[in-house]
XYZ file of N, CA, C and O in Angstrom:
260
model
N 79.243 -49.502 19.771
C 79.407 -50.703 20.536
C 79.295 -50.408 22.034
O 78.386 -50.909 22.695
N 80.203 -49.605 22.567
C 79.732 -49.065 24.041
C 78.930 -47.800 23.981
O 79.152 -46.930 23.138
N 77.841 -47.703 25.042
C 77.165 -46.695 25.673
C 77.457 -46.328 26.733
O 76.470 -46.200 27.457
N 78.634 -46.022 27.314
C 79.242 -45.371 28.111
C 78.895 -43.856 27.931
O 78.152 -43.309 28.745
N 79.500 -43.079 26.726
C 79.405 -41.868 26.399
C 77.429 -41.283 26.667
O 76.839 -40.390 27.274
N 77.098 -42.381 25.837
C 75.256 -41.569 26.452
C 74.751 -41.968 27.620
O 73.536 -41.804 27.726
N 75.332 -42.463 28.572
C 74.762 -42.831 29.894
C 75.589 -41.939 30.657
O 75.371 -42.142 31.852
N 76.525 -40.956 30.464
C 77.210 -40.082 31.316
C 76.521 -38.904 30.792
O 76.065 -38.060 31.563
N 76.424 -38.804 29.541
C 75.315 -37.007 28.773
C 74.265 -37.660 29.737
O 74.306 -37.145 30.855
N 73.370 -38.621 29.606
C 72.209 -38.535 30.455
C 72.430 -38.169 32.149
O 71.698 -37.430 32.806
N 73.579 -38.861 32.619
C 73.909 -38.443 34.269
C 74.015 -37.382 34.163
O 73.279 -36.809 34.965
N 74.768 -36.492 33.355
C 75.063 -34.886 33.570
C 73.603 -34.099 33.219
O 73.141 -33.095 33.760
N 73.060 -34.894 32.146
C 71.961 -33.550 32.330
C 70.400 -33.890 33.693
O 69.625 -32.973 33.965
N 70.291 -34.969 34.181
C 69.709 -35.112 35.656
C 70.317 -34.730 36.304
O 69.592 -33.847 36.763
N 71.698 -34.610 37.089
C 72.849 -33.459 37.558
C 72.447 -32.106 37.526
O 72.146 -31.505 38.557
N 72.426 -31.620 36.469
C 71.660 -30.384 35.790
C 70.572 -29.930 36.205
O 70.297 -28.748 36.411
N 69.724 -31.113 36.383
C 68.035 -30.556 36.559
C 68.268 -30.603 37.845
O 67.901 -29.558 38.381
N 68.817 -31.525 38.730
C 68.708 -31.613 40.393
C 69.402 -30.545 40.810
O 69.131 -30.155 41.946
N 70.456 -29.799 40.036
C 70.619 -28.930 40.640
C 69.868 -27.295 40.714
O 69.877 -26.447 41.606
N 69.228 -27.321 39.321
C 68.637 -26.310 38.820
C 67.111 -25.826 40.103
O 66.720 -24.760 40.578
N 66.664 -27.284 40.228
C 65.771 -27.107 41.675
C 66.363 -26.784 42.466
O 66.084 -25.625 42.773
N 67.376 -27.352 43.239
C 67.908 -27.140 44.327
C 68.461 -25.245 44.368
O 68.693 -24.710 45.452
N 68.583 -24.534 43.144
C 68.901 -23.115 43.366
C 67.781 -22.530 43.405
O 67.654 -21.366 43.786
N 66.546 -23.490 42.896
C 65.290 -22.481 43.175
C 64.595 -22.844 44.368
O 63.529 -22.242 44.501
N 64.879 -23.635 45.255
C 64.581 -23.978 46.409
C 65.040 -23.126 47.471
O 66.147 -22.591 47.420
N 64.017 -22.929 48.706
C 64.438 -22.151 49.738
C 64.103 -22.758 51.050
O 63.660 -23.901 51.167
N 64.347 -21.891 52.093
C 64.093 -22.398 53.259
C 62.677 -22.225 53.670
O 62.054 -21.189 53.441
N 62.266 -23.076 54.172
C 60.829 -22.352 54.448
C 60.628 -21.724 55.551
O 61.500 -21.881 56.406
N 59.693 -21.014 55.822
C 59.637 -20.162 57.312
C 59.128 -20.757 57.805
O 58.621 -21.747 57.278
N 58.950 -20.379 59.486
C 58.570 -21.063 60.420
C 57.059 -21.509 60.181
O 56.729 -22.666 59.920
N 56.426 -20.727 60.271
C 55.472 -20.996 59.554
C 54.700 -22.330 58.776
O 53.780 -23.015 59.220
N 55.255 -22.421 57.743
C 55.192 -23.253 56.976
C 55.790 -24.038 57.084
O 55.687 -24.948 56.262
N 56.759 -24.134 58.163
C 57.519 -25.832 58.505
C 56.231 -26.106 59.458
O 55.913 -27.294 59.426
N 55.434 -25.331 60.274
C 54.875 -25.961 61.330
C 53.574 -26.281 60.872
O 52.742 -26.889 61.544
N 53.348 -25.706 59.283
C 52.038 -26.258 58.742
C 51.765 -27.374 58.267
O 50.753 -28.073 58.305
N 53.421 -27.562 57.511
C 54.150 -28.920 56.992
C 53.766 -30.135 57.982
O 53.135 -31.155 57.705
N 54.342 -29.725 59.256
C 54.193 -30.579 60.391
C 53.161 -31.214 60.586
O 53.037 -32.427 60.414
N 51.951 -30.120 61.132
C 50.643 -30.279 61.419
C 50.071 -31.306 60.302
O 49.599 -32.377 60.685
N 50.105 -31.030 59.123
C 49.343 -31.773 57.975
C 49.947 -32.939 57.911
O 49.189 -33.897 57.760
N 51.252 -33.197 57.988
C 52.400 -34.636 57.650
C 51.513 -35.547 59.334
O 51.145 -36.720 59.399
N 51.415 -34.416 60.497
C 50.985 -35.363 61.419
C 49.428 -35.817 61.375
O 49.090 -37.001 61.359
N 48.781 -35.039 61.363
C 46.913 -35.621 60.244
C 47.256 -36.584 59.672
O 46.522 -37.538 59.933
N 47.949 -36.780 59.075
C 47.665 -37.838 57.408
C 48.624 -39.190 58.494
O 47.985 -40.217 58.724
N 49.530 -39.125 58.857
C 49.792 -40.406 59.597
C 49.131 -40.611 60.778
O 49.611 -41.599 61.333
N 48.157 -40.068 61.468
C 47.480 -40.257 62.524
C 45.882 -40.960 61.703
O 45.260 -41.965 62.045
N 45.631 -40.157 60.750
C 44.539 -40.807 59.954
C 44.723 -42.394 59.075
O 43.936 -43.338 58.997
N 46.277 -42.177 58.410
C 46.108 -43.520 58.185
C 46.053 -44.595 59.322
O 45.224 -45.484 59.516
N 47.397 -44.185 60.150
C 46.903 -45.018 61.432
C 45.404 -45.493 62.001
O 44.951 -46.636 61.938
N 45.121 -44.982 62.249
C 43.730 -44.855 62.598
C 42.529 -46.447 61.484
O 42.004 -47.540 61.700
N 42.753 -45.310 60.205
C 42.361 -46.441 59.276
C 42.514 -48.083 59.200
O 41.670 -48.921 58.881
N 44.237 -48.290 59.708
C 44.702 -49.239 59.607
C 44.234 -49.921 61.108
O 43.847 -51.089 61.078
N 44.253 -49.503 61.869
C 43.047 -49.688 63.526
C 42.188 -50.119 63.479
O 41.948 -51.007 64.297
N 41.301 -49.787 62.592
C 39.956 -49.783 62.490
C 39.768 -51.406 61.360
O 38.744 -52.042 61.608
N 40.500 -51.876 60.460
C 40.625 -52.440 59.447
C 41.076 -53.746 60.589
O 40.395 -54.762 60.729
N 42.158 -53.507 61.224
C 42.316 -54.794 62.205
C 41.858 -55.072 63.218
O 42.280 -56.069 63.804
N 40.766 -54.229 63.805
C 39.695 -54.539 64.592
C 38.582 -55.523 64.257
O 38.150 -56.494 64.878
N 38.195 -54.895 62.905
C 37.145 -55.532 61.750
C 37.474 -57.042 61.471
O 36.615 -57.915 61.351
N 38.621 -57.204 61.397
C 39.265 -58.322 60.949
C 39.412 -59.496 61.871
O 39.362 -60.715 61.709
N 39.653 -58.532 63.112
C 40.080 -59.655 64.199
C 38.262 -59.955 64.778
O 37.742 -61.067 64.862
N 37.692 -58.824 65.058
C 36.745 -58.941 65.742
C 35.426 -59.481 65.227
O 34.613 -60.129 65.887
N 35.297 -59.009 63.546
C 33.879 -59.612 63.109
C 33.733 -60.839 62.834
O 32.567 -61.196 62.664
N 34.862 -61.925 62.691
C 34.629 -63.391 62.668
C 34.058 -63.727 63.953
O 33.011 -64.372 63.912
N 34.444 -63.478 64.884
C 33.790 -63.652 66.385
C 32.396 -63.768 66.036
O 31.973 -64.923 66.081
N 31.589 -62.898 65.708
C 30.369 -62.938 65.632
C 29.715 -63.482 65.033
O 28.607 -63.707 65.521
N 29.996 -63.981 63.712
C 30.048 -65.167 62.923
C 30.046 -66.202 63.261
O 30.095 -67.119 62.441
């Protein structure tokens, strides 16, 4: 009648797994935080960009029309 009991086995064993990463997880070196960086800043400068270009198109090619 209640599912209390299998909705707490399921919390404990995701508990389990989040922690099981978290001991195989490390710090990263400098390095690789600043590669992290570099690439995280590309990809939001590119979508930006994309999204620029899309509301230029938008605003500007009815004009010509």
């Amino acid at each position: 009648m209640f599912e209390a009991p299998k909705i707490n086995r399921n919390i404990g064993q995701v508990l389990k797994s989040y922690l099981r990463v978290l001991k195989l997880s490390k710090k990263p070196s400098r390095e690789e935080f600043l590669m992290i960086s570099k690439v995280a800043g590309a990809g939001i400068l590119l979508i930006g960009f994309v999204g620029f270009i899309i509301y230029v198109l938008l605003t500007e090619v009815p004009k010509w029309v």
